[in-house]
Amino acid sequence: ILRCKGCENQTFSFKVFDCLRLPFNSTCLRKGNDFRTIKITLVVIDPLSKLITLEVVTKKTALISELCHEVSAMSGIDSDKLVVCDVYSYRFHKIFAHDELVKSITDRDDIYIFETPINCTNDPNTICLPVYNRELRLNKYT
């Protein structure tokens, strides 16, 4: 069950491992430029799972940790196990710290959020290195 925090509107069905779209009331979102929608791709730990595309509405002054909390509420994954990355040209361009501002993400950025097996923020002796393998298609005509 997905529930809007503003108006308590509920939806009971959505396609698993697909694009998740929520019906928002215009009264739920404040008027003006206080909020923005960020399109993200969620990569879960299960290697057999498909990528999940989400559109997350956050305040422009929010922290990356708050973005992780919103994704956590949508996906059920612990927010401390999420790593937010900007992927450019199939490479990691930037890995965002949880205390950075969401406004550092531009509309052109391809934002991927990776689920990690452990909480990477509390253990200084552990380095989490998210790896996203993308399958390249070979041209049959070469």
PDB file of C-alpha atoms in Angstrom:
ATOM      1  CA  ILE A   1       0.000   0.000   0.000  1.00  0.00           C
ATOM      2  CA  LEU A   2       1.390   3.383  -0.972  1.00  0.00           C
ATOM      3  CA  ARG A   3       0.095   6.440   0.891  1.00  0.00           C
ATOM      4  CA  CYS A   4       0.574  10.156   0.230  1.00  0.00           C
ATOM      5  CA  LYS A   5       1.777  11.900   3.395  1.00  0.00           C
ATOM      6  CA  GLY A   6      -0.022  15.128   2.468  1.00  0.00           C
ATOM      7  CA  CYS A   7      -3.576  14.000   1.723  1.00  0.00           C
ATOM      8  CA  GLU A   8      -3.527  10.346   2.861  1.00  0.00           C
ATOM      9  CA  ASN A   9      -4.499   9.198  -0.671  1.00  0.00           C
ATOM     10  CA  GLN A  10      -3.774   5.461  -1.029  1.00  0.00           C
ATOM     11  CA  THR A  11      -3.033   3.212  -3.978  1.00  0.00           C
ATOM     12  CA  PHE A  12      -2.999  -0.555  -3.670  1.00  0.00           C
ATOM     13  CA  SER A  13      -1.491  -1.704  -6.925  1.00  0.00           C
ATOM     14  CA  PHE A  14       1.607  -1.000  -8.911  1.00  0.00           C
ATOM     15  CA  LYS A  15       3.791  -2.989 -11.257  1.00  0.00           C
ATOM     16  CA  VAL A  16       6.705  -4.585  -9.461  1.00  0.00           C
ATOM     17  CA  PHE A  17      10.101  -3.780 -11.035  1.00  0.00           C
ATOM     18  CA  ASP A  18       8.594  -1.272 -13.393  1.00  0.00           C
ATOM     19  CA  CYS A  19       8.110   2.473 -13.452  1.00  0.00           C
ATOM     20  CA  LEU A  20       6.310   3.468 -10.271  1.00  0.00           C
ATOM     21  CA  ARG A  21       3.902   6.369 -10.770  1.00  0.00           C
ATOM     22  CA  LEU A  22       1.870   7.753  -7.916  1.00  0.00           C
ATOM     23  CA  PRO A  23      -1.291   9.829  -8.263  1.00  0.00           C
ATOM     24  CA  PHE A  24      -0.544  13.094  -6.439  1.00  0.00           C
ATOM     25  CA  ASN A  25      -3.133  15.701  -5.679  1.00  0.00           C
ATOM     26  CA  SER A  26      -2.064  19.199  -6.639  1.00  0.00           C
ATOM     27  CA  THR A  27      -3.068  20.230  -3.127  1.00  0.00           C
ATOM     28  CA  CYS A  28      -0.444  17.856  -1.701  1.00  0.00           C
ATOM     29  CA  LEU A  29       2.420  19.771  -3.237  1.00  0.00           C
ATOM     30  CA  ARG A  30       3.011  23.349  -2.268  1.00  0.00           C
ATOM     31  CA  LYS A  31       2.766  25.916  -4.995  1.00  0.00           C
ATOM     32  CA  GLY A  32       5.935  27.620  -6.086  1.00  0.00           C
ATOM     33  CA  ASN A  33       9.429  26.376  -6.575  1.00  0.00           C
ATOM     34  CA  ASP A  34       9.909  24.672  -3.202  1.00  0.00           C
ATOM     35  CA  PHE A  35       9.770  21.126  -4.600  1.00  0.00           C
ATOM     36  CA  ARG A  36      11.305  19.245  -7.482  1.00  0.00           C
ATOM     37  CA  THR A  37      10.896  15.826  -9.031  1.00  0.00           C
ATOM     38  CA  ILE A  38      13.989  13.680  -9.445  1.00  0.00           C
ATOM     39  CA  LYS A  39      13.918  10.648 -11.712  1.00  0.00           C
ATOM     40  CA  ILE A  40      16.084   7.906 -10.268  1.00  0.00           C
ATOM     41  CA  THR A  41      16.929   4.326 -11.118  1.00  0.00           C
ATOM     42  CA  LEU A  42      17.020   1.948  -8.162  1.00  0.00           C
ATOM     43  CA  VAL A  43      19.437  -0.990  -8.388  1.00  0.00           C
ATOM     44  CA  VAL A  44      18.621  -3.628  -5.776  1.00  0.00           C
ATOM     45  CA  ILE A  45      21.013  -6.248  -4.451  1.00  0.00           C
ATOM     46  CA  ASP A  46      19.213  -9.193  -6.028  1.00  0.00           C
ATOM     47  CA  PRO A  47      21.046  -9.767  -9.345  1.00  0.00           C
ATOM     48  CA  LEU A  48      17.938 -11.301 -10.919  1.00  0.00           C
ATOM     49  CA  SER A  49      15.827  -8.207 -10.256  1.00  0.00           C
ATOM     50  CA  LYS A  50      15.230  -5.614 -12.911  1.00  0.00           C
ATOM     51  CA  LEU A  51      16.066  -1.958 -12.478  1.00  0.00           C
ATOM     52  CA  ILE A  52      13.291   0.107 -10.893  1.00  0.00           C
ATOM     53  CA  THR A  53      12.572   3.612 -12.175  1.00  0.00           C
ATOM     54  CA  LEU A  54      11.114   5.998  -9.600  1.00  0.00           C
ATOM     55  CA  GLU A  55      10.145   9.655  -9.608  1.00  0.00           C
ATOM     56  CA  VAL A  56      10.768  11.160  -6.189  1.00  0.00           C
ATOM     57  CA  VAL A  57       9.388  14.533  -5.086  1.00  0.00           C
ATOM     58  CA  THR A  58      11.648  16.318  -2.592  1.00  0.00           C
ATOM     59  CA  LYS A  59      12.264  19.817  -1.338  1.00  0.00           C
ATOM     60  CA  LYS A  60      14.992  21.660  -3.196  1.00  0.00           C
ATOM     61  CA  THR A  61      16.741  22.321   0.114  1.00  0.00           C
ATOM     62  CA  ALA A  62      16.639  18.651   1.157  1.00  0.00           C
ATOM     63  CA  LEU A  63      19.698  16.566   1.889  1.00  0.00           C
ATOM     64  CA  ILE A  64      20.649  13.396   0.019  1.00  0.00           C
ATOM     65  CA  SER A  65      19.789  11.495   3.204  1.00  0.00           C
ATOM     66  CA  GLU A  66      16.197  12.787   2.902  1.00  0.00           C
ATOM     67  CA  LEU A  67      16.092  11.586  -0.713  1.00  0.00           C
ATOM     68  CA  CYS A  68      17.220   8.179   0.553  1.00  0.00           C
ATOM     69  CA  HIS A  69      14.430   8.220   3.167  1.00  0.00           C
ATOM     70  CA  GLU A  70      11.852   8.886   0.426  1.00  0.00           C
ATOM     71  CA  VAL A  71      13.230   6.038  -1.705  1.00  0.00           C
ATOM     72  CA  SER A  72      13.276   3.843   1.400  1.00  0.00           C
ATOM     73  CA  ALA A  73       9.594   4.570   2.020  1.00  0.00           C
ATOM     74  CA  MET A  74       8.771   3.630  -1.577  1.00  0.00           C
ATOM     75  CA  SER A  75      10.913   0.512  -1.807  1.00  0.00           C
ATOM     76  CA  GLY A  76      11.140  -0.870   1.726  1.00  0.00           C
ATOM     77  CA  ILE A  77      14.952  -0.800   1.649  1.00  0.00           C
ATOM     78  CA  ASP A  78      16.754   0.644   4.680  1.00  0.00           C
ATOM     79  CA  SER A  79      17.857   4.194   3.810  1.00  0.00           C
ATOM     80  CA  ASP A  80      21.284   3.643   5.398  1.00  0.00           C
ATOM     81  CA  LYS A  81      21.967   0.926   2.822  1.00  0.00           C
ATOM     82  CA  LEU A  82      21.412   3.218  -0.170  1.00  0.00           C
ATOM     83  CA  VAL A  83      24.222   4.861  -2.152  1.00  0.00           C
ATOM     84  CA  VAL A  84      23.313   7.721  -4.498  1.00  0.00           C
ATOM     85  CA  CYS A  85      25.435   8.053  -7.647  1.00  0.00           C
ATOM     86  CA  ASP A  86      25.513  10.157 -10.782  1.00  0.00           C
ATOM     87  CA  VAL A  87      26.309   7.917 -13.760  1.00  0.00           C
ATOM     88  CA  TYR A  88      27.681   9.575 -16.878  1.00  0.00           C
ATOM     89  CA  SER A  89      28.719   7.732 -20.014  1.00  0.00           C
ATOM     90  CA  TYR A  90      28.372   4.356 -18.237  1.00  0.00           C
ATOM     91  CA  ARG A  91      30.809   5.434 -15.502  1.00  0.00           C
ATOM     92  CA  PHE A  92      30.417   6.729 -11.970  1.00  0.00           C
ATOM     93  CA  HIS A  93      30.723  10.479 -12.264  1.00  0.00           C
ATOM     94  CA  LYS A  94      29.955  11.289  -8.633  1.00  0.00           C
ATOM     95  CA  ILE A  95      28.981   9.445  -5.469  1.00  0.00           C
ATOM     96  CA  PHE A  96      26.921  11.730  -3.239  1.00  0.00           C
ATOM     97  CA  ALA A  97      27.470  11.905   0.515  1.00  0.00           C
ATOM     98  CA  HIS A  98      24.358  11.773   2.691  1.00  0.00           C
ATOM     99  CA  ASP A  99      25.004  15.305   3.973  1.00  0.00           C
ATOM    100  CA  GLU A 100      25.101  16.908   0.491  1.00  0.00           C
ATOM    101  CA  LEU A 101      22.196  18.957  -0.840  1.00  0.00           C
ATOM    102  CA  VAL A 102      19.744  17.621  -3.425  1.00  0.00           C
ATOM    103  CA  LYS A 103      20.128  20.871  -5.386  1.00  0.00           C
ATOM    104  CA  SER A 104      23.572  19.638  -6.487  1.00  0.00           C
ATOM    105  CA  ILE A 105      21.709  17.152  -8.717  1.00  0.00           C
ATOM    106  CA  THR A 106      20.844  18.705 -12.075  1.00  0.00           C
ATOM    107  CA  ASP A 107      17.978  17.702 -14.362  1.00  0.00           C
ATOM    108  CA  ARG A 108      20.454  16.243 -16.861  1.00  0.00           C
ATOM    109  CA  ASP A 109      22.048  13.873 -14.338  1.00  0.00           C
ATOM    110  CA  ASP A 110      21.362  10.144 -14.529  1.00  0.00           C
ATOM    111  CA  ILE A 111      20.865   9.289 -10.871  1.00  0.00           C
ATOM    112  CA  TYR A 112      21.240   5.677  -9.786  1.00  0.00           C
ATOM    113  CA  ILE A 113      20.616   4.583  -6.224  1.00  0.00           C
ATOM    114  CA  PHE A 114      22.279   1.311  -5.272  1.00  0.00           C
ATOM    115  CA  GLU A 115      21.275  -0.977  -2.447  1.00  0.00           C
ATOM    116  CA  THR A 116      24.327  -2.170  -0.523  1.00  0.00           C
ATOM    117  CA  PRO A 117      24.477  -5.216   1.763  1.00  0.00           C
ATOM    118  CA  ILE A 118      25.656  -3.235   4.797  1.00  0.00           C
ATOM    119  CA  ASN A 119      25.381   0.242   6.247  1.00  0.00           C
ATOM    120  CA  CYS A 120      28.390   1.972   4.694  1.00  0.00           C
ATOM    121  CA  THR A 121      28.082   5.266   6.562  1.00  0.00           C
ATOM    122  CA  ASN A 122      28.758   4.003  10.097  1.00  0.00           C
ATOM    123  CA  ASP A 123      31.701   1.663   9.500  1.00  0.00           C
ATOM    124  CA  PRO A 124      34.933   3.549   8.676  1.00  0.00           C
ATOM    125  CA  ASN A 125      36.792   0.261   8.016  1.00  0.00           C
ATOM    126  CA  THR A 126      34.462  -0.741   5.193  1.00  0.00           C
ATOM    127  CA  ILE A 127      34.454   0.630   1.685  1.00  0.00           C
ATOM    128  CA  CYS A 128      31.364   0.024  -0.406  1.00  0.00           C
ATOM    129  CA  LEU A 129      32.041  -0.009  -4.092  1.00  0.00           C
ATOM    130  CA  PRO A 130      28.823  -0.261  -6.098  1.00  0.00           C
ATOM    131  CA  VAL A 131      29.240  -1.945  -9.455  1.00  0.00           C
ATOM    132  CA  TYR A 132      26.611  -1.819 -12.142  1.00  0.00           C
ATOM    133  CA  ASN A 133      27.186  -4.197 -15.041  1.00  0.00           C
ATOM    134  CA  ARG A 134      25.480  -3.159 -18.217  1.00  0.00           C
ATOM    135  CA  GLU A 135      25.201  -5.668 -21.015  1.00  0.00           C
ATOM    136  CA  LEU A 136      26.440  -4.407 -24.357  1.00  0.00           C
ATOM    137  CA  ARG A 137      24.624  -5.591 -27.455  1.00  0.00           C
ATOM    138  CA  LEU A 138      26.841  -6.748 -30.265  1.00  0.00           C
ATOM    139  CA  ASN A 139      25.936  -5.685 -33.754  1.00  0.00           C
ATOM    140  CA  LYS A 140      25.002  -8.761 -35.813  1.00  0.00           C
ATOM    141  CA  TYR A 141      26.003  -7.076 -39.055  1.00  0.00           C
ATOM    142  CA  THR A 142      29.738  -6.622 -38.393  1.00  0.00           C
TER     143      THR A 142
END
